[in-house]
Structures are given as structure tokens and as C-alpha cells.
GROMACS .gro file of C-alpha atoms in nm:
model
  247
    1UNK     CA    1   9.482  10.589  13.023
    2UNK     CA    2   9.347  10.513  12.678
    3UNK     CA    3   9.399  10.137  12.689
    4UNK     CA    4   9.190   9.969  12.426
    5UNK     CA    5   9.118   9.644  12.253
    6UNK     CA    6   9.138   9.644  11.874
    7UNK     CA    7   9.000   9.427  11.600
    8UNK     CA    8   9.148   9.474  11.256
    9UNK     CA    9   9.171   9.281  10.932
   10UNK     CA   10   9.377   9.335  10.618
   11UNK     CA   11   9.366   9.214  10.263
   12UNK     CA   12   9.611   9.254   9.977
   13UNK     CA   13   9.555   9.117   9.626
   14UNK     CA   14   9.776   9.154   9.324
   15UNK     CA   15   9.730   9.035   8.973
   16UNK     CA   16   9.938   9.149   8.678
   17UNK     CA   17   9.857   9.517   8.624
   18UNK     CA   18   9.656   9.609   8.932
   19UNK     CA   19   9.674   9.582   9.309
   20UNK     CA   20   9.449   9.662   9.602
   21UNK     CA   21   9.481   9.693   9.979
   22UNK     CA   22   9.230   9.724  10.259
   23UNK     CA   23   9.201   9.740  10.635
   24UNK     CA   24   8.914   9.764  10.882
   25UNK     CA   25   8.970   9.858  11.244
   26UNK     CA   26   8.761   9.889  11.558
   27UNK     CA   27   8.897  10.020  11.889
   28UNK     CA   28   8.728  10.023  12.228
   29UNK     CA   29   8.890  10.254  12.484
   30UNK     CA   30   8.817  10.408  12.821
   31UNK     CA   31   8.796  10.761  12.680
   32UNK     CA   32   8.704  10.695  12.317
   33UNK     CA   33   8.560  10.431  12.084
   34UNK     CA   34   8.678  10.448  11.724
   35UNK     CA   35   8.636  10.256  11.401
   36UNK     CA   36   8.803  10.308  11.066
   37UNK     CA   37   8.818  10.180  10.711
   38UNK     CA   38   9.107  10.221  10.467
   39UNK     CA   39   9.104  10.108  10.105
   40UNK     CA   40   9.357  10.152   9.825
   41UNK     CA   41   9.368  10.062   9.457
   42UNK     CA   42   9.630  10.095   9.184
   43UNK     CA   43   9.613  10.004   8.815
   44UNK     CA   44   9.880  10.025   8.548
   45UNK     CA   45   9.682  10.147   8.246
   46UNK     CA   46   9.972  10.115   8.004
   47UNK     CA   47  10.337  10.201   7.960
   48UNK     CA   48  10.407  10.508   8.170
   49UNK     CA   49  10.044  10.560   8.278
   50UNK     CA   50   9.907  10.465   8.619
   51UNK     CA   51   9.588  10.529   8.816
   52UNK     CA   52   9.544  10.510   9.193
   53UNK     CA   53   9.266  10.579   9.442
   54UNK     CA   54   9.233  10.570   9.821
   55UNK     CA   55   8.952  10.588  10.074
   56UNK     CA   56   8.984  10.651  10.447
   57UNK     CA   57   8.697  10.685  10.692
   58UNK     CA   58   8.723  10.728  11.069
   59UNK     CA   59   8.446  10.777  11.321
   60UNK     CA   60   8.503  10.832  11.693
   61UNK     CA   61   8.274  10.874  11.992
   62UNK     CA   62   8.417  11.005  12.319
   63UNK     CA   63   8.300  10.941  12.673
   64UNK     CA   64   8.178  11.302  12.707
   65UNK     CA   65   7.932  11.253  12.420
   66UNK     CA   66   8.125  11.437  12.146
   67UNK     CA   67   8.161  11.279  11.801
   68UNK     CA   68   8.404  11.326  11.513
   69UNK     CA   69   8.390  11.188  11.159
   70UNK     CA   70   8.660  11.219  10.888
   71UNK     CA   71   8.630  11.091  10.532
   72UNK     CA   72   8.892  11.135  10.256
   73UNK     CA   73   8.871  11.009   9.897
   74UNK     CA   74   9.154  11.063   9.648
   75UNK     CA   75   9.208  10.979   9.282
   76UNK     CA   76   9.557  11.010   9.132
   77UNK     CA   77   9.702  10.986   8.783
   78UNK     CA   78  10.066  10.952   8.686
   79UNK     CA   79  10.199  10.989   8.330
   80UNK     CA   80  10.568  10.912   8.296
   81UNK     CA   81  10.666  10.764   7.959
   82UNK     CA   82  11.016  10.620   7.926
   83UNK     CA   83  11.104  10.820   7.615
   84UNK     CA   84  10.911  11.142   7.660
   85UNK     CA   85  10.974  11.501   7.756
   86UNK     CA   86  10.660  11.544   7.968
   87UNK     CA   87  10.599  11.400   8.316
   88UNK     CA   88  10.257  11.470   8.469
   89UNK     CA   89  10.110  11.390   8.810
   90UNK     CA   90   9.755  11.486   8.911
   91UNK     CA   91   9.566  11.423   9.236
   92UNK     CA   92   9.203  11.497   9.318
   93UNK     CA   93   9.111  11.497   9.688
   94UNK     CA   94   8.762  11.512   9.838
   95UNK     CA   95   8.755  11.550  10.216
   96UNK     CA   96   8.477  11.590  10.471
   97UNK     CA   97   8.515  11.640  10.848
   98UNK     CA   98   8.242  11.687  11.107
   99UNK     CA   99   8.258  11.737  11.482
  100UNK     CA  100   7.968  11.760  11.724
  101UNK     CA  101   7.939  11.810  12.098
  102UNK     CA  102   7.686  11.950  12.344
  103UNK     CA  103   7.758  12.313  12.249
  104UNK     CA  104   7.855  12.316  11.880
  105UNK     CA  105   7.824  12.142  11.545
  106UNK     CA  106   8.091  12.213  11.281
  107UNK     CA  107   8.156  12.064  10.939
  108UNK     CA  108   8.421  12.133  10.677
  109UNK     CA  109   8.417  11.997  10.321
  110UNK     CA  110   8.671  12.057  10.046
  111UNK     CA  111   8.760  11.946   9.695
  112UNK     CA  112   9.125  11.999   9.600
  113UNK     CA  113   9.302  11.922   9.273
  114UNK     CA  114   9.681  11.942   9.243
  115UNK     CA  115   9.864  11.904   8.912
  116UNK     CA  116  10.243  11.894   8.870
  117UNK     CA  117  10.403  11.874   8.525
  118UNK     CA  118  10.770  11.865   8.424
  119UNK     CA  119  10.902  11.940   8.077
  120UNK     CA  120  11.257  11.827   7.993
  121UNK     CA  121  11.414  12.056   7.735
  122UNK     CA  122  11.730  11.843   7.738
  123UNK     CA  123  11.947  11.658   7.991
  124UNK     CA  124  12.043  11.982   8.169
  125UNK     CA  125  11.731  12.202   8.160
  126UNK     CA  126  11.376  12.144   8.282
  127UNK     CA  127  11.064  12.343   8.364
  128UNK     CA  128  10.815  12.249   8.637
  129UNK     CA  129  10.455  12.376   8.625
  130UNK     CA  130  10.218  12.350   8.921
  131UNK     CA  131   9.849  12.427   8.930
  132UNK     CA  132   9.611  12.379   9.219
  133UNK     CA  133   9.247  12.467   9.274
  134UNK     CA  134   9.024  12.405   9.573
  135UNK     CA  135   8.669  12.473   9.688
  136UNK     CA  136   8.609  12.482  10.064
  137UNK     CA  137   8.274  12.491  10.246
  138UNK     CA  138   8.253  12.541  10.623
  139UNK     CA  139   7.944  12.509  10.843
  140UNK     CA  140   7.943  12.659  11.193
  141UNK     CA  141   7.623  12.605  11.392
  142UNK     CA  142   7.397  12.673  11.095
  143UNK     CA  143   7.613  12.939  10.926
  144UNK     CA  144   7.773  12.853  10.590
  145UNK     CA  145   8.094  12.994  10.439
  146UNK     CA  146   8.257  12.891  10.110
  147UNK     CA  147   8.538  13.002   9.882
  148UNK     CA  148   8.760  12.908   9.587
  149UNK     CA  149   9.140  12.942   9.569
  150UNK     CA  150   9.388  12.876   9.289
  151UNK     CA  151   9.764  12.832   9.278
  152UNK     CA  152   9.989  12.872   8.973
  153UNK     CA  153  10.363  12.819   8.996
  154UNK     CA  154  10.671  12.774   8.778
  155UNK     CA  155  11.022  12.650   8.853
  156UNK     CA  156  11.316  12.638   8.612
  157UNK     CA  157  11.625  12.428   8.689
  158UNK     CA  158  11.963  12.407   8.514
  159UNK     CA  159  12.233  12.147   8.578
  160UNK     CA  160  12.573  12.312   8.624
  161UNK     CA  161  12.748  11.974   8.653
  162UNK     CA  162  12.632  11.614   8.704
  163UNK     CA  163  12.599  11.693   9.079
  164UNK     CA  164  12.520  12.066   9.109
  165UNK     CA  165  12.215  12.254   8.978
  166UNK     CA  166  12.050  12.594   9.022
  167UNK     CA  167  11.688  12.699   9.000
  168UNK     CA  168  11.442  12.982   9.030
  169UNK     CA  169  11.070  12.974   9.112
  170UNK     CA  170  10.771  13.207   9.099
  171UNK     CA  171  10.420  13.134   9.229
  172UNK     CA  172  10.087  13.307   9.270
  173UNK     CA  173   9.794  13.228   9.500
  174UNK     CA  174   9.455  13.380   9.419
  175UNK     CA  175   9.153  13.375   9.648
  176UNK     CA  176   8.817  13.451   9.489
  177UNK     CA  177   8.682  13.568   9.823
  178UNK     CA  178   8.790  13.931   9.832
  179UNK     CA  179   8.988  13.887   9.507
  180UNK     CA  180   9.315  13.862   9.703
  181UNK     CA  181   9.644  13.771   9.533
  182UNK     CA  182   9.977  13.687   9.702
  183UNK     CA  183  10.309  13.601   9.537
  184UNK     CA  184  10.623  13.403   9.603
  185UNK     CA  185  10.961  13.412   9.426
  186UNK     CA  186  11.307  13.283   9.503
  187UNK     CA  187  11.624  13.097   9.404
  188UNK     CA  188  11.779  12.766   9.510
  189UNK     CA  189  12.094  12.555   9.480
  190UNK     CA  190  12.078  12.176   9.451
  191UNK     CA  191  12.330  11.895   9.504
  192UNK     CA  192  12.329  11.519   9.430
  193UNK     CA  193  12.559  11.353   9.688
  194UNK     CA  194  12.465  11.003   9.571
  195UNK     CA  195  12.232  10.814   9.338
  196UNK     CA  196  11.860  10.889   9.396
  197UNK     CA  197  11.936  11.150   9.663
  198UNK     CA  198  11.894  11.527   9.604
  199UNK     CA  199  11.947  11.811   9.850
  200UNK     CA  200  11.856  12.174   9.793
  201UNK     CA  201  11.880  12.497   9.988
  202UNK     CA  202  11.681  12.800   9.878
  203UNK     CA  203  11.561  13.145   9.970
  204UNK     CA  204  11.229  13.310   9.885
  205UNK     CA  205  11.219  13.688   9.879
  206UNK     CA  206  10.845  13.689   9.950
  207UNK     CA  207  10.593  13.412   9.994
  208UNK     CA  208  10.279  13.247  10.127
  209UNK     CA  209  10.168  12.911  10.267
  210UNK     CA  210   9.870  12.687  10.198
  211UNK     CA  211   9.878  12.327  10.323
  212UNK     CA  212   9.624  12.205  10.065
  213UNK     CA  213   9.851  12.281   9.770
  214UNK     CA  214  10.151  12.048   9.737
  215UNK     CA  215  10.342  12.311   9.541
  216UNK     CA  216  10.308  12.554   9.831
  217UNK     CA  217  10.539  12.354  10.059
  218UNK     CA  218  10.833  12.575   9.961
  219UNK     CA  219  10.665  12.906   9.882
  220UNK     CA  220  10.691  13.060  10.228
  221UNK     CA  221  10.925  13.359  10.263
  222UNK     CA  222  11.279  13.296  10.389
  223UNK     CA  223  11.524  13.007  10.380
  224UNK     CA  224  11.423  12.643  10.328
  225UNK     CA  225  11.589  12.304  10.283
  226UNK     CA  226  11.463  12.025  10.058
  227UNK     CA  227  11.548  11.657  10.095
  228UNK     CA  228  11.432  11.413   9.829
  229UNK     CA  229  11.507  11.043   9.784
  230UNK     CA  230  11.378  10.833   9.495
  231UNK     CA  231  11.287  10.484   9.621
  232UNK     CA  232  11.245  10.229   9.342
  233UNK     CA  233  11.288   9.851   9.328
  234UNK     CA  234  11.661   9.887   9.263
  235UNK     CA  235  11.703  10.106   9.572
  236UNK     CA  236  11.496   9.861   9.778
  237UNK     CA  237  11.719   9.574   9.672
  238UNK     CA  238  12.033   9.770   9.765
  239UNK     CA  239  11.885   9.859  10.104
  240UNK     CA  240  11.795   9.495  10.174
  241UNK     CA  241  12.144   9.381  10.071
  242UNK     CA  242  12.299   9.645  10.302
  243UNK     CA  243  12.078   9.535  10.592
  244UNK     CA  244  12.163   9.168  10.543
  245UNK     CA  245  12.532   9.255  10.533
  246UNK     CA  246  12.503   9.452  10.861
  247UNK     CA  247  12.330   9.160  11.030
   0.00000   0.00000   0.00000
């Protein structure tokens, strides 16, 4: 078994417009020893503008002598003014993973930026724009491989009623290595059964998949189902009130 003893500590500090969290962890097991560090920071720069960053680092050493190290650093920006037509979210991720054992030594590093922007024409029409770019470098026992990929996507949605909406999307993924281009296009139907909850079923005529691009979650060919729930402080209060009532 992988029974272990763990030592961890946590710290949370909040003051007016910024907050931070942190945790350190050390595990001793029969098969593996592992330590990790997680840090998070958020700052409200102004009305409708927020900045966030996270750091996670894990290092493990197994009984057979193999080692693995994973480090992720992300920086995010959110622009969502109360009385504005544009909503913009951007996230920059830098990740590095390395694994070594008696027969091999591999390392993968990547830098990925995802940007999602929404433009509200009016209360019934909106356009979503997604752009992603990444640079990946892989090392396999002394050999090095690298490449750059970009994603560009658009989605237009129209509200038929206060509950039903329709949309269409088109996306393109370009890989500089080999100058390859793949496309995705499709239609979808959305429904709001209750406040803050949105369901959608769609079909893509052609498609692709890339886990590093957030916009590529629904670009694969065929049918798909989306489930989205907006959790804010009002929703949290309603959930707590419901839970207390059930108790």
C-alpha cells in the first residue's frame, strides 16, 4: 500500500482589494516520497479589472530510483466592466515537467496563452472570439523537438427567447511544424432552465482537439453537451440557505 505520513501548512490573508493563499506539503510513503508547494494571488486592480497568479510545484522520488518534477506558473487577467460591451479573459501558462529513471530522461516545457473575448451587440446578440498560441519544447534523451501552434475561433449566439438561444461556431488550428491547418465548424442550441444555469447541445461537422487551448474543448467533430453554472456570492448564499433548510 501507499500509506504515508503528511506534513502540510496553509495560509490565507485578505485585505481590501487583494488576497493570497498558500500550502506546503510533504509526504513520506512506502513506494514514493513527494513534496509540493502551491501559491495563489488575486488583486482587484479597479472596477471590472482583476489580476490573478498561481504557482504549483511537485517533486516525487520513487523507491525504484525514478524521479518526476512538475512546475506550473499562470498569470490571468479579467476585464469585465459593469456597463461595457466587451468582456475579456486572458491566461498565460508556463509549465515544465521532467521525468528520469535508469533508462531514460525526458523533459517537456511549454508556454501557452489563451484569450477569450465577448462583444455584446445588444441584449440578444453576442460574438465570442478566442485566440490561443503555444510553444512546446520536448527533450528525449538528448534529442530536442519544438513547435508553435495557434488557434483562432469565433462563435455567434442569438437569443430566441429569454430561455432559448442558438449559435454557430468556426475555428482554425494552425501548426507551424509542417504548416498544417485543421478546421472545426458547427451549430448549437442553448437553454436556461433556471438562473445562472445554461445547457447547450451542439454538433460539429468537422473538428479537432487540443487540450492546451480552452476554446478547443468543443471543437471535436460530432455531438457535444455543455453544462455551465455561474457561481457568485448570491448563488452561494442561496445554496447555504437551501442546505440549512434541508438540515
